[in-house]
mmCIF file of C-alpha atoms in Angstrom:
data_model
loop_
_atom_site.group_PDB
_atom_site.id
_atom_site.type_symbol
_atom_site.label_atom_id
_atom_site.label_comp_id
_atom_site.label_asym_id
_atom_site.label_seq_id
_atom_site.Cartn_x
_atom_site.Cartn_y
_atom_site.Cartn_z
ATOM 1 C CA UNK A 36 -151.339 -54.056 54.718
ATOM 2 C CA UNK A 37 -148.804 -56.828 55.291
ATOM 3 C CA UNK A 38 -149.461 -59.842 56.595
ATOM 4 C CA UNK A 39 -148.082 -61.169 60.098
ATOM 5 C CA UNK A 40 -145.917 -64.265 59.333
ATOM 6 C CA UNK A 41 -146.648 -67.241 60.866
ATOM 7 C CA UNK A 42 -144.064 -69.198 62.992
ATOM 8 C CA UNK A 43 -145.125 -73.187 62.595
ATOM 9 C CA UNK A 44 -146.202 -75.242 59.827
ATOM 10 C CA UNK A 45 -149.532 -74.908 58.078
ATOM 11 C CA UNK A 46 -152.825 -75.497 60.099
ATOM 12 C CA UNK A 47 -154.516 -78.446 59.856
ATOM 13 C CA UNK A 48 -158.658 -78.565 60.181
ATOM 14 C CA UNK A 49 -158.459 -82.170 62.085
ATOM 15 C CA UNK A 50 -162.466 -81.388 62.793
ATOM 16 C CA UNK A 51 -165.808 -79.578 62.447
ATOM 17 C CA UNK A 52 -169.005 -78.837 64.505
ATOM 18 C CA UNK A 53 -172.175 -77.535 62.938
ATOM 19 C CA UNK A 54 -175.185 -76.159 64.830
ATOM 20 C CA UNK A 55 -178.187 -74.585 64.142
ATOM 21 C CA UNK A 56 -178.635 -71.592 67.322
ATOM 22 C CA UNK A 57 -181.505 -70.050 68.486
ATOM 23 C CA UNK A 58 -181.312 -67.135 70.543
ATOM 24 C CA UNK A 59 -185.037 -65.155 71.413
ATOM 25 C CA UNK A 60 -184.103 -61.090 71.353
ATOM 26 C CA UNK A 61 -185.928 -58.949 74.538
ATOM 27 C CA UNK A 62 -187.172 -56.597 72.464
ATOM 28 C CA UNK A 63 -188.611 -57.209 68.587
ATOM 29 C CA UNK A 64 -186.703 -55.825 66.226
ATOM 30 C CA UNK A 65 -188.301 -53.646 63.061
ATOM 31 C CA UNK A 66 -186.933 -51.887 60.032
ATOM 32 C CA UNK A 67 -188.139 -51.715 56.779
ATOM 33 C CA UNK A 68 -188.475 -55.165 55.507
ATOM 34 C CA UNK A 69 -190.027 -56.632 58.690
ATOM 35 C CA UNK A 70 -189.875 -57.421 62.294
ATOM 36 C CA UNK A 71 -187.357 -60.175 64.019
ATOM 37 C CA UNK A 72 -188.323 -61.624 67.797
ATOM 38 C CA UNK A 73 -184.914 -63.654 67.844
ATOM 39 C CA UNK A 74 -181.580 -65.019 66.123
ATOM 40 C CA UNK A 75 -181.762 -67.883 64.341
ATOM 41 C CA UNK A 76 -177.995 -69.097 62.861
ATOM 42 C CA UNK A 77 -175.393 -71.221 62.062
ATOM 43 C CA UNK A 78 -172.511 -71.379 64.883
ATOM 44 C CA UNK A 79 -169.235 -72.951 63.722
ATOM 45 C CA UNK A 80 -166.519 -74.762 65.749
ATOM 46 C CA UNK A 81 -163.222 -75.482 63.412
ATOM 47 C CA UNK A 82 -160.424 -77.826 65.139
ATOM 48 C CA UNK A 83 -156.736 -78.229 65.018
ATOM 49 C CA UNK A 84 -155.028 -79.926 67.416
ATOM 50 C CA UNK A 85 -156.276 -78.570 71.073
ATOM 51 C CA UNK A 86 -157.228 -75.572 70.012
ATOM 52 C CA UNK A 87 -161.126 -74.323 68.165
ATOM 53 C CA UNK A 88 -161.924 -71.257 66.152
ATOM 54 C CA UNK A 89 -165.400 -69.831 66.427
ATOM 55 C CA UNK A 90 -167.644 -67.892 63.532
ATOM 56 C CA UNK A 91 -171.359 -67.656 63.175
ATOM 57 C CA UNK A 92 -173.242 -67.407 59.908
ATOM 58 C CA UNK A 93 -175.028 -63.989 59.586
ATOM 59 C CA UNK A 94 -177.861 -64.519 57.261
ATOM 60 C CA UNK A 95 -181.427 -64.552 58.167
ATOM 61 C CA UNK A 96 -183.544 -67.440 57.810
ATOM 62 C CA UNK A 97 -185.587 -65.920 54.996
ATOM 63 C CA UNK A 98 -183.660 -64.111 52.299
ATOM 64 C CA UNK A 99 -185.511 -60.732 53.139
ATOM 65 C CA UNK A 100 -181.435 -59.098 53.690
ATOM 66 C CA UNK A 101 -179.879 -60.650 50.772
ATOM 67 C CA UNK A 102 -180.141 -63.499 48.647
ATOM 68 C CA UNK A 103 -178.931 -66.107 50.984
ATOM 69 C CA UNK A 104 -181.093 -67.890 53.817
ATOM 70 C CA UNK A 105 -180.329 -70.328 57.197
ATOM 71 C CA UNK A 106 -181.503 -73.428 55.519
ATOM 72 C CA UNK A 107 -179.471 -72.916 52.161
ATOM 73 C CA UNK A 108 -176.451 -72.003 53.767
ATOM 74 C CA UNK A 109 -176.492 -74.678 56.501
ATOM 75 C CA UNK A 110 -176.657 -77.254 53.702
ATOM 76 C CA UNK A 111 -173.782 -75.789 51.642
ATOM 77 C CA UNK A 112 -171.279 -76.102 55.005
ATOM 78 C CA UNK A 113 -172.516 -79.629 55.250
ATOM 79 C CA UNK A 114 -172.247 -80.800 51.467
ATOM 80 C CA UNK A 115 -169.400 -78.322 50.211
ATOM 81 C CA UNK A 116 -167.836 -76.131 51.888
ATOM 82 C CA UNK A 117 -166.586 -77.955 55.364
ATOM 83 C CA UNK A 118 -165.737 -80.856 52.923
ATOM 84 C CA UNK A 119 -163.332 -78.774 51.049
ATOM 85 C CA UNK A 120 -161.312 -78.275 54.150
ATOM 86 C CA UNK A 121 -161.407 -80.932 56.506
ATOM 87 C CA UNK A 122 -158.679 -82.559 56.649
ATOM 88 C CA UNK A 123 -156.289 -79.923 54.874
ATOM 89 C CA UNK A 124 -153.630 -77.977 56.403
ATOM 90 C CA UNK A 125 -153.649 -73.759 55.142
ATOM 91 C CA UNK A 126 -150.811 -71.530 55.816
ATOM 92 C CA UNK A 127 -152.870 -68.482 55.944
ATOM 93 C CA UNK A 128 -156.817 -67.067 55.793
ATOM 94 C CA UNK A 129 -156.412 -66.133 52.654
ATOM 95 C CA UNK A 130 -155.991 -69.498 51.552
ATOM 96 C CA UNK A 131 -159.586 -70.430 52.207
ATOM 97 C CA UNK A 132 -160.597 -67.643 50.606
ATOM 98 C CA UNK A 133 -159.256 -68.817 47.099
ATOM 99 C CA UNK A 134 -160.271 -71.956 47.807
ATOM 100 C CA UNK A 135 -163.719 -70.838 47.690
ATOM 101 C CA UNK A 136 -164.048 -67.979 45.161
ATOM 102 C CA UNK A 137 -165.038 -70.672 42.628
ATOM 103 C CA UNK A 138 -168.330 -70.130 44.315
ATOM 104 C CA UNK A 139 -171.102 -67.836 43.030
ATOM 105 C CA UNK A 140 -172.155 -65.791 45.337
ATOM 106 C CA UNK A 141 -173.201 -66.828 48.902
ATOM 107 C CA UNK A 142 -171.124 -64.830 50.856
ATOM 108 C CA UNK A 143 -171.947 -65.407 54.357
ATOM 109 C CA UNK A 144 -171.918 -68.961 54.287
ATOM 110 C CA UNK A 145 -167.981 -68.726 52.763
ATOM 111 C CA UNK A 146 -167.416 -66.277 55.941
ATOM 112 C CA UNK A 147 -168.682 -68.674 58.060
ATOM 113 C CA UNK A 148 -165.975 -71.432 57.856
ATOM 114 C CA UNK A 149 -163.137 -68.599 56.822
ATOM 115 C CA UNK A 150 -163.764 -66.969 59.771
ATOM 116 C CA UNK A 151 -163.358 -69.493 62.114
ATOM 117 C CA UNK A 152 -160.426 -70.694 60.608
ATOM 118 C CA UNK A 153 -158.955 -67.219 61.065
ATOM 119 C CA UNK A 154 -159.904 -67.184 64.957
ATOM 120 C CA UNK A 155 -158.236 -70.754 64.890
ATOM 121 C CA UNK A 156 -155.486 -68.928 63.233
ATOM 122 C CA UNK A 157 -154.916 -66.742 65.360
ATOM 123 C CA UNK A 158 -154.949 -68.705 68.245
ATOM 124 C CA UNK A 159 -152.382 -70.708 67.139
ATOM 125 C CA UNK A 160 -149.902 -67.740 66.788
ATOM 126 C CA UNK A 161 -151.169 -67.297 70.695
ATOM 127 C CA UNK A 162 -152.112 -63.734 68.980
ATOM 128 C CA UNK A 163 -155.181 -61.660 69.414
ATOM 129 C CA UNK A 164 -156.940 -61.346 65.931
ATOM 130 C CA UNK A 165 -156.712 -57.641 65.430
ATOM 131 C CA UNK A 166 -153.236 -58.147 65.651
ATOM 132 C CA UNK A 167 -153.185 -60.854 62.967
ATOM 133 C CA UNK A 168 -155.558 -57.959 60.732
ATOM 134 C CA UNK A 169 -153.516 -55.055 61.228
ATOM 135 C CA UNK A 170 -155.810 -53.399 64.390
ATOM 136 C CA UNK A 171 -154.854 -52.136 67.373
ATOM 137 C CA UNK A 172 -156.447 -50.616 70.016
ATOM 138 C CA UNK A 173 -158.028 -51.425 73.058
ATOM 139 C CA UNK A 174 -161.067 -50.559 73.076
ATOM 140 C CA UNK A 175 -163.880 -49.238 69.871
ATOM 141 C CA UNK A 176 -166.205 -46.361 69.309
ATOM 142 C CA UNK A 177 -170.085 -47.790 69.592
ATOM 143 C CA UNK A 178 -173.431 -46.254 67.989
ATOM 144 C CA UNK A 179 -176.689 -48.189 68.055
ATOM 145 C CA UNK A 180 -179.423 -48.850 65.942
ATOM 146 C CA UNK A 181 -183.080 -48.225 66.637
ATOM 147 C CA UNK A 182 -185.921 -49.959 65.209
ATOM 148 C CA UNK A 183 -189.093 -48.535 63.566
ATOM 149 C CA UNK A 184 -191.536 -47.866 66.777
ATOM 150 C CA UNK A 185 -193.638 -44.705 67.557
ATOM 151 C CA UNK A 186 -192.048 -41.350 67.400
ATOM 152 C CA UNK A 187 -192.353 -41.114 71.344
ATOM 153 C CA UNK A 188 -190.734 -44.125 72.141
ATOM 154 C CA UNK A 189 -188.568 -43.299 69.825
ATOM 155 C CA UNK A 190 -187.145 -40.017 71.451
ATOM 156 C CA UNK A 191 -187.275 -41.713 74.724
ATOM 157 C CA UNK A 192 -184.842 -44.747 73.240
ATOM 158 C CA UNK A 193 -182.588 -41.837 71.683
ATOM 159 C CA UNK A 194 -182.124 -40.361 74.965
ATOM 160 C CA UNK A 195 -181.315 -43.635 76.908
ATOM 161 C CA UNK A 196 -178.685 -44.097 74.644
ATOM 162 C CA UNK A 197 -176.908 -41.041 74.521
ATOM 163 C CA UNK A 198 -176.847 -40.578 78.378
ATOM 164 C CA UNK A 199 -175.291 -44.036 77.945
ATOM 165 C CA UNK A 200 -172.501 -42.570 76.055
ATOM 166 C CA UNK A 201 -173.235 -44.078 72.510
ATOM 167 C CA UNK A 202 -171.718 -42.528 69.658
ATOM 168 C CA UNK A 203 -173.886 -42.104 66.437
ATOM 169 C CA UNK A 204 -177.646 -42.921 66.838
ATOM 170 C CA UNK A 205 -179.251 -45.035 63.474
ATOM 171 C CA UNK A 206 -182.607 -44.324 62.820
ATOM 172 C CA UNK A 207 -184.256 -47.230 61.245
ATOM 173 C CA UNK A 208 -186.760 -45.452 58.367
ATOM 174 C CA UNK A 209 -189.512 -46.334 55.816
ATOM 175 C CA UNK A 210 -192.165 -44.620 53.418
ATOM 176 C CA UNK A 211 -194.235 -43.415 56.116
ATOM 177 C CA UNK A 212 -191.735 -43.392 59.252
ATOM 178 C CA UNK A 213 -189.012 -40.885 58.188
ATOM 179 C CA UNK A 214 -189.668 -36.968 57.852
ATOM 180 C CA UNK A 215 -191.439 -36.454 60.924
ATOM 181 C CA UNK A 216 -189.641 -38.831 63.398
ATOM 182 C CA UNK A 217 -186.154 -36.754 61.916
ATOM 183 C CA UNK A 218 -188.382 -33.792 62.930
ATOM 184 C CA UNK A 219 -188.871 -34.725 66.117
ATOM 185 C CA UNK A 220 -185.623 -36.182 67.020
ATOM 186 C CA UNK A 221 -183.346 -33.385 65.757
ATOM 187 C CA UNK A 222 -185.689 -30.943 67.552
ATOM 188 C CA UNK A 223 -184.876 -32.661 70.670
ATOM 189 C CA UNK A 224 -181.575 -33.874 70.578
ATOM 190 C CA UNK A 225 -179.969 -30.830 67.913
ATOM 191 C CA UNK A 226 -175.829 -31.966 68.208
ATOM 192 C CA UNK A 227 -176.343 -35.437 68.183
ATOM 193 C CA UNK A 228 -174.561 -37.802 66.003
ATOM 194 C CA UNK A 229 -177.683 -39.005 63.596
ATOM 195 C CA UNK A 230 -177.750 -41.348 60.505
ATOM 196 C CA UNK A 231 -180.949 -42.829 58.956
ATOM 197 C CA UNK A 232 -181.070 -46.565 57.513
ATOM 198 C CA UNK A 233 -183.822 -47.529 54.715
ATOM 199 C CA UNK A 234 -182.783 -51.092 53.931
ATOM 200 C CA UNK A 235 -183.404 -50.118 50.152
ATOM 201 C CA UNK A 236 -186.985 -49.327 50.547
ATOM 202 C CA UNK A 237 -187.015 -46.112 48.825
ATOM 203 C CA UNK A 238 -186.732 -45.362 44.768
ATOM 204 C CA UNK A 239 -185.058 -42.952 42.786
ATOM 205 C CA UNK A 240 -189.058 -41.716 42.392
ATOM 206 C CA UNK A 241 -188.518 -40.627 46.223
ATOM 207 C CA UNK A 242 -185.542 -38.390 45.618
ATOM 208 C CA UNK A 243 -187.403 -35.230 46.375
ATOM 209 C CA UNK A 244 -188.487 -36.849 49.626
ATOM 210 C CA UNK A 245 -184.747 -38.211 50.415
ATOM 211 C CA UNK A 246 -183.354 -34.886 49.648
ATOM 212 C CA UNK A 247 -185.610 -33.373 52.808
ATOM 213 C CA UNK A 248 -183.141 -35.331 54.580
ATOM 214 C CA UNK A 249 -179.991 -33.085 53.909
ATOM 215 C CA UNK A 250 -182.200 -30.467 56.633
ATOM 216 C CA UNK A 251 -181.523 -32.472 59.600
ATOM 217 C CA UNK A 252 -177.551 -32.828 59.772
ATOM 218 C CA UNK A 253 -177.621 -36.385 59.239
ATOM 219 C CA UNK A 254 -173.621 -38.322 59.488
ATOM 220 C CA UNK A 255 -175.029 -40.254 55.806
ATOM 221 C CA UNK A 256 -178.230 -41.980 54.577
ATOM 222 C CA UNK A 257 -177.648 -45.767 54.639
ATOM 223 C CA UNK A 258 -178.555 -47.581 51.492
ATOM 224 C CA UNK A 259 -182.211 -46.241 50.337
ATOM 225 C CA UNK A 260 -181.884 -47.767 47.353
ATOM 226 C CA UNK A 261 -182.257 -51.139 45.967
ATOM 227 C CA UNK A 262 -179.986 -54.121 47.367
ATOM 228 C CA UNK A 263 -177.998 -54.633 44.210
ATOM 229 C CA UNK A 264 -177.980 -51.573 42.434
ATOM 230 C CA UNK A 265 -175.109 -49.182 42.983
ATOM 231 C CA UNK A 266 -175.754 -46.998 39.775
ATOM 232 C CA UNK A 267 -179.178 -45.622 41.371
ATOM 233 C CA UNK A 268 -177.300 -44.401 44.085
ATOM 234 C CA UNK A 269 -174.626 -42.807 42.342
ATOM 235 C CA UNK A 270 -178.000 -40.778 40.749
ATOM 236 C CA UNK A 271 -179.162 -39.943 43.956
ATOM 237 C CA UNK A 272 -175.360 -39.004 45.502
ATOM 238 C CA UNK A 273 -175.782 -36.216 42.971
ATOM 239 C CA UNK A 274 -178.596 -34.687 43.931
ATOM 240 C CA UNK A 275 -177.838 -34.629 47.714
ATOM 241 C CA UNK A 276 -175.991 -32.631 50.478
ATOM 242 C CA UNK A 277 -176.004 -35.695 52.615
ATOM 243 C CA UNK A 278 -173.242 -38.408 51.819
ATOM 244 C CA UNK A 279 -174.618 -42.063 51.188
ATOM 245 C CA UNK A 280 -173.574 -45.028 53.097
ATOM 246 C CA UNK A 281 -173.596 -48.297 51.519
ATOM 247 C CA UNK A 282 -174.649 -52.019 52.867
ATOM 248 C CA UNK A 283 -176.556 -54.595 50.767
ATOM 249 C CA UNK A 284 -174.951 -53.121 47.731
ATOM 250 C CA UNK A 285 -171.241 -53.872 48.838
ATOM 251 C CA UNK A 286 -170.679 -57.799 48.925
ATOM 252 C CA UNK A 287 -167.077 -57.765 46.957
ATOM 253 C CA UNK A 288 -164.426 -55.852 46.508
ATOM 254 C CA UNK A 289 -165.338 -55.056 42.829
ATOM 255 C CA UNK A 290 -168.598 -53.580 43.877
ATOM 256 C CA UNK A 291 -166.786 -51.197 46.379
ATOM 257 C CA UNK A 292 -164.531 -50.392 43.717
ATOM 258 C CA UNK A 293 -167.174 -49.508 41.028
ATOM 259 C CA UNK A 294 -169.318 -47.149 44.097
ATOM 260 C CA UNK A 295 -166.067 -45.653 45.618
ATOM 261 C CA UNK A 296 -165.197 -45.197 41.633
ATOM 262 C CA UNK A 297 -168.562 -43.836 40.601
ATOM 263 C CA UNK A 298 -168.934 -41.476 43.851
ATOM 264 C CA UNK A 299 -172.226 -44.006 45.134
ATOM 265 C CA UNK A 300 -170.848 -44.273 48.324
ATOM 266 C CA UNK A 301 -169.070 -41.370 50.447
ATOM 267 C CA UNK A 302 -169.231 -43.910 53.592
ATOM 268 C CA UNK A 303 -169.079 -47.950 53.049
ATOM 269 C CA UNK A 304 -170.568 -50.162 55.474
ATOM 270 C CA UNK A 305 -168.889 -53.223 55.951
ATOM 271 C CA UNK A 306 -170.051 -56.337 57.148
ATOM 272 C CA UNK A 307 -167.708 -59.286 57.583
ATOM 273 C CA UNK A 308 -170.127 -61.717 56.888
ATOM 274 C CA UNK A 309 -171.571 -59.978 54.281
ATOM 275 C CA UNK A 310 -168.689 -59.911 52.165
ATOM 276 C CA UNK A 311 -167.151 -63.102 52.283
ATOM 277 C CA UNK A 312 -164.981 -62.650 55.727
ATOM 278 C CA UNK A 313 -162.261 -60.881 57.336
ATOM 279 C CA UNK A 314 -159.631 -61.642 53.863
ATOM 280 C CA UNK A 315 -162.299 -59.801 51.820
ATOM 281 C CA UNK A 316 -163.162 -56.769 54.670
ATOM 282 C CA UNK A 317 -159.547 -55.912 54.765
ATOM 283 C CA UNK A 318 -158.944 -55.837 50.981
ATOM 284 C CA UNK A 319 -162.377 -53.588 50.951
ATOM 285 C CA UNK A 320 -161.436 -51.479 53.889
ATOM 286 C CA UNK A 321 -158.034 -50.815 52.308
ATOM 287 C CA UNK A 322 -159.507 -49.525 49.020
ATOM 288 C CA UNK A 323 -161.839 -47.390 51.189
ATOM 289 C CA UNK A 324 -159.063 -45.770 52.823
ATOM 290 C CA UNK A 325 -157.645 -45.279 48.828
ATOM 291 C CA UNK A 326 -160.320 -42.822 48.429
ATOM 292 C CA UNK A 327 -160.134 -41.173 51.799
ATOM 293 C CA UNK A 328 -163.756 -43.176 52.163
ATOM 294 C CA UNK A 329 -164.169 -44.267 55.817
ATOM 295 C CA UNK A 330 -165.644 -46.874 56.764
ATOM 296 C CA UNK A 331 -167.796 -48.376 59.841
ATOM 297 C CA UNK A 332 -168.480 -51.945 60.947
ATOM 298 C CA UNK A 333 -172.337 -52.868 60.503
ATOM 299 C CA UNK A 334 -174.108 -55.531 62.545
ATOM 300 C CA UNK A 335 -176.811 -58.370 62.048
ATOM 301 C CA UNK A 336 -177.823 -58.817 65.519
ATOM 302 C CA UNK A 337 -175.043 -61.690 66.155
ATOM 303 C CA UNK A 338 -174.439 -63.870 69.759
ATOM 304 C CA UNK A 339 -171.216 -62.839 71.495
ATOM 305 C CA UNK A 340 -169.242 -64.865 68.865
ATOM 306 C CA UNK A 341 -169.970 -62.937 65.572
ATOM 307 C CA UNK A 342 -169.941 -59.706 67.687
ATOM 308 C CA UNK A 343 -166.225 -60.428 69.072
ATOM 309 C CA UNK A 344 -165.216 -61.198 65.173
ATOM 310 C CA UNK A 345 -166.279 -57.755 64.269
ATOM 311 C CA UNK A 346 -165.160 -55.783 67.235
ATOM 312 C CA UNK A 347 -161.287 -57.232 66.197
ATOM 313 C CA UNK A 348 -161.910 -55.824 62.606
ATOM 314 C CA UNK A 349 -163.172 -52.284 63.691
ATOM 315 C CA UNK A 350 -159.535 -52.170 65.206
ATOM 316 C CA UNK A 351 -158.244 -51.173 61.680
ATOM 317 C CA UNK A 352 -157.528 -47.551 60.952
ATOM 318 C CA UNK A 353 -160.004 -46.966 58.471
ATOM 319 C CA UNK A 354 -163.255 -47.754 61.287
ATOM 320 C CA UNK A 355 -163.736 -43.920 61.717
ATOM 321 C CA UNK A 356 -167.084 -43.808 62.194
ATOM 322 C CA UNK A 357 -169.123 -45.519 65.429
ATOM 323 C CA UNK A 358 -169.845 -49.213 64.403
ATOM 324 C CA UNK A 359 -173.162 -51.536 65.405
ATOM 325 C CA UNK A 360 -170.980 -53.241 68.056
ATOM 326 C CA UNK A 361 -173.270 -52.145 70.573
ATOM 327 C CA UNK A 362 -173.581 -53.984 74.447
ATOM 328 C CA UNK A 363 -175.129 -57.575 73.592
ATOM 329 C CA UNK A 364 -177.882 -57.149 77.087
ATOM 330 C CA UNK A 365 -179.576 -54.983 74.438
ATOM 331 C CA UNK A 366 -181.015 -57.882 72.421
ATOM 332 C CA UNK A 367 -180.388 -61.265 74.670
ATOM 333 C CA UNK A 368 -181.106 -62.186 78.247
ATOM 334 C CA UNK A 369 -177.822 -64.466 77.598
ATOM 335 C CA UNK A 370 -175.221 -64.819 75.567
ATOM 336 C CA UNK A 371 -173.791 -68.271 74.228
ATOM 337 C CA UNK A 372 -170.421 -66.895 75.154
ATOM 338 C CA UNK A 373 -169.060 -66.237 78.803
ATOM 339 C CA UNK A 374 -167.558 -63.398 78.693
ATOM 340 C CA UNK A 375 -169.689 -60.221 78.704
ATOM 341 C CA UNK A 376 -169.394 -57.422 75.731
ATOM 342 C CA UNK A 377 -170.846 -54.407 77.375
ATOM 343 C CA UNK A 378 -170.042 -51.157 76.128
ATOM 344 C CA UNK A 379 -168.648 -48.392 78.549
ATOM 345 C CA UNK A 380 -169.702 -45.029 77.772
ATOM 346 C CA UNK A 381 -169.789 -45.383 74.335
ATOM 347 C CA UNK A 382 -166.528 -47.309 73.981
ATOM 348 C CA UNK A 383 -166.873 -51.102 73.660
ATOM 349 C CA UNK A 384 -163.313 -52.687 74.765
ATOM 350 C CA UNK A 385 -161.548 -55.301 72.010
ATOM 351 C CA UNK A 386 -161.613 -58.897 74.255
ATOM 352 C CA UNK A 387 -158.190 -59.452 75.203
ATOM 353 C CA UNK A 388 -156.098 -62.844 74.660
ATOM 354 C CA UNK A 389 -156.004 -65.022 71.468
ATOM 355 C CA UNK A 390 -158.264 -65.520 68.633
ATOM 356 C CA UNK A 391 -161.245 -63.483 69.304
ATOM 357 C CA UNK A 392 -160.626 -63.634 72.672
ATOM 358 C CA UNK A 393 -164.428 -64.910 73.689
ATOM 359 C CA UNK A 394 -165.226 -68.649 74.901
ATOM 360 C CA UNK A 395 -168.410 -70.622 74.620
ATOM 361 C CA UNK A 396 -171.208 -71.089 77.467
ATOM 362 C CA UNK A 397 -171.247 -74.741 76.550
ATOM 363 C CA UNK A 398 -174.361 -75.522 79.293
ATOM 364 C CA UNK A 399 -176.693 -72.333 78.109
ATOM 365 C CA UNK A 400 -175.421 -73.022 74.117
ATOM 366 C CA UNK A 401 -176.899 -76.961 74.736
ATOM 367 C CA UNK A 402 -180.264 -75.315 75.899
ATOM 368 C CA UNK A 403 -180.265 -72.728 72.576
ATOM 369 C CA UNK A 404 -179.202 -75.919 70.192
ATOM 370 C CA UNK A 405 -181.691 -76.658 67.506
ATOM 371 C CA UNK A 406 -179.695 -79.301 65.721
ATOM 372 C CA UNK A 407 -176.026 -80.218 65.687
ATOM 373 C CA UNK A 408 -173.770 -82.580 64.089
ATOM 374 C CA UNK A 409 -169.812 -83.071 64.312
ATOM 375 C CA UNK A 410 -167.342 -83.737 61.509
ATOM 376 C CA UNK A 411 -163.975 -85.809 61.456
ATOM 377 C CA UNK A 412 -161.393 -85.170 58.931
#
């Protein structure tokens, strides 16, 4: 996918902020690897000039997702990364990108500063960013995920949502929490659009148990396996009806390659975060589309900011399936950002104007601040 030129001289990062966000959710939040009661993350303001690109950091404070946590990635923006690009000037995205694949691993903190850069970007081309990715589009198809809770609250979430017009419902399962609330919920609600998500708490031991899934018409099975093992799943692909989606397995292109290759994945979840930023998304949601593999854009319960990044990226072709864009009122009382991102029958609309098209609450972010500092190049 080619990239749109830009029209002036490389962008400079004259300046940085750094805080630490804390945003409480209305409603806990469990899957299989434990509850959340709010958002805890990294927010990053990148500066050229009068204009600022936006990204937030998607991991969790604990490393109970992947490998990286709050604390370890705040401290690699302050020591490394935002040092390696203050005061340099980048012609493109991708530049940072390089820049940082020295790096082993941490993925989300890289995203982070590329991210904003590529808001900042965009803004400086007076462009919206799906138009600077290849998107288009005004508005997105929406699912949303459900928690673990009882089977009966359960059924009476599923039916809020789908008189609101969602598009794919995501069951949130576990040893314990999976047969008999796909029972129930497929007994109630037989054509709607259902997918499971195990957050790799399931074994290849449990196959017979996962393949009592392919009776309920699921869309795919998200990631039952382990978090870094892609081979396991192309065991289990094998033995099911029931295409498997991958998350916490796909953080590079080479591991997308190796599960599209190996038939481990029929359906790829991508995070932006997760894998390193929008440069890296659009390489992996190319490849997908290389395999006639579609694609979806997963969420990690970001403010307004990360949510505008991914609603930009689910512009691109290859988003076929319902992403976890989903109206922010479902998790905060308020957002850090002004503008509201409220789905409409299903359909959550792209935020018009450049960048990512959303602006900071500056008064209600100073009340969610835990810590902050400012850099200078």
């Amino acid at each position: 996918m080619p990239d749109i030129a830009p029209t002036r001289a490389d962008l400079r990062i004259d300046g940085a902020s750094l805080r630490l966000v804390r945003l409480p959710l209305i409603t806990p939040f469990t899957i299989a690897t434990g509850t959340m009661t709010e958002k805890v993350f990294p927010l990053l303001t990148l500066r050229s000039g009068g204009l600022e690109g936006y990204a937030e950091g998607v991991m969790d404070p604990l490393p109970d997702y992947l490998e990286e946590s709050v604390a370890g990635a705040m401290d690699l923006l302050d020591k490394v990364l935002l040092p390696q690009v203050l005061g340099r000037s980048f012609a493109h995205p991708d530049h940072l990108a390089r820049l940082f694949a020295p790096w082993r691993a941490n993925f989300m903190a890289r995203a982070t500063v590329e991210m904003a850069f590529w808001d900042l970007w965009a803004k400086s081309l007076n462009l919206p960013l799906q138009t600077v990715l290849g998107g288009q589009g005004t508005a997105i198809d929406v699912g949303v995920s459900l928690g673990i809770g009882p089977v009966a609250g359960t059924l009476d979430r599923v039916a809020q949502h789908l008189e609101q017009g969602y598009k794919r419902i995501k069951l949130k399962v576990k040893p314990g929490h999976d047969i008999a609330l796909l029972q129930a919920v497929r007994q109630q609600f037989p054509g709607a659009h259902l997918t499971v998500d195990a957050n790799c708490c399931y074994t290849l031991a449990d196959s017979d148990l996962i393949r009592r899934m392919d009776d309920f018409a699921l869309d795919y099975i998200e990631q039952p396996l382990a978090w870094d093992d892609i081979h396991d799943h192309a065991t289990l692909q094998q033995r099911l009806r029931t295409p498997l989606c991958l998350d916490e397995c796909i953080r590079t292109v080479d591991h997308a390659r190796k599960a599209l290759q190996t038939d481990a994945a029929r359906v790829i979840n991508i995070k932006v975060g997760r894998v390193g930023g929008h440069s890296a998304a659009r390489q992996i949601h190319d490849l997908s589309q290389s395999f006639q593999v579609p694609v979806w854009c997963g969420g990690m319960l970001e403010s307004g900011i990360g949510r505008a990044h991914n609603i930009h990226m689910s512009t691109l072709p290859g988003f076929t399936k319902p992403g976890d864009t989903s109206s922010a009122s479902r998790y905060f009382t308020r957002d850090i950002i002004r503008e509201p991102l409220e789905c409409v029958q299903g359909r959550m609309p792209v935020p018009p104007g450049p960048g990512i098209g959303v602006t900071l609450d500056h008064d209600y972010l100073a009340t969610a601040t835990l810590s902050a500092r400012d850099y200078a190049a």
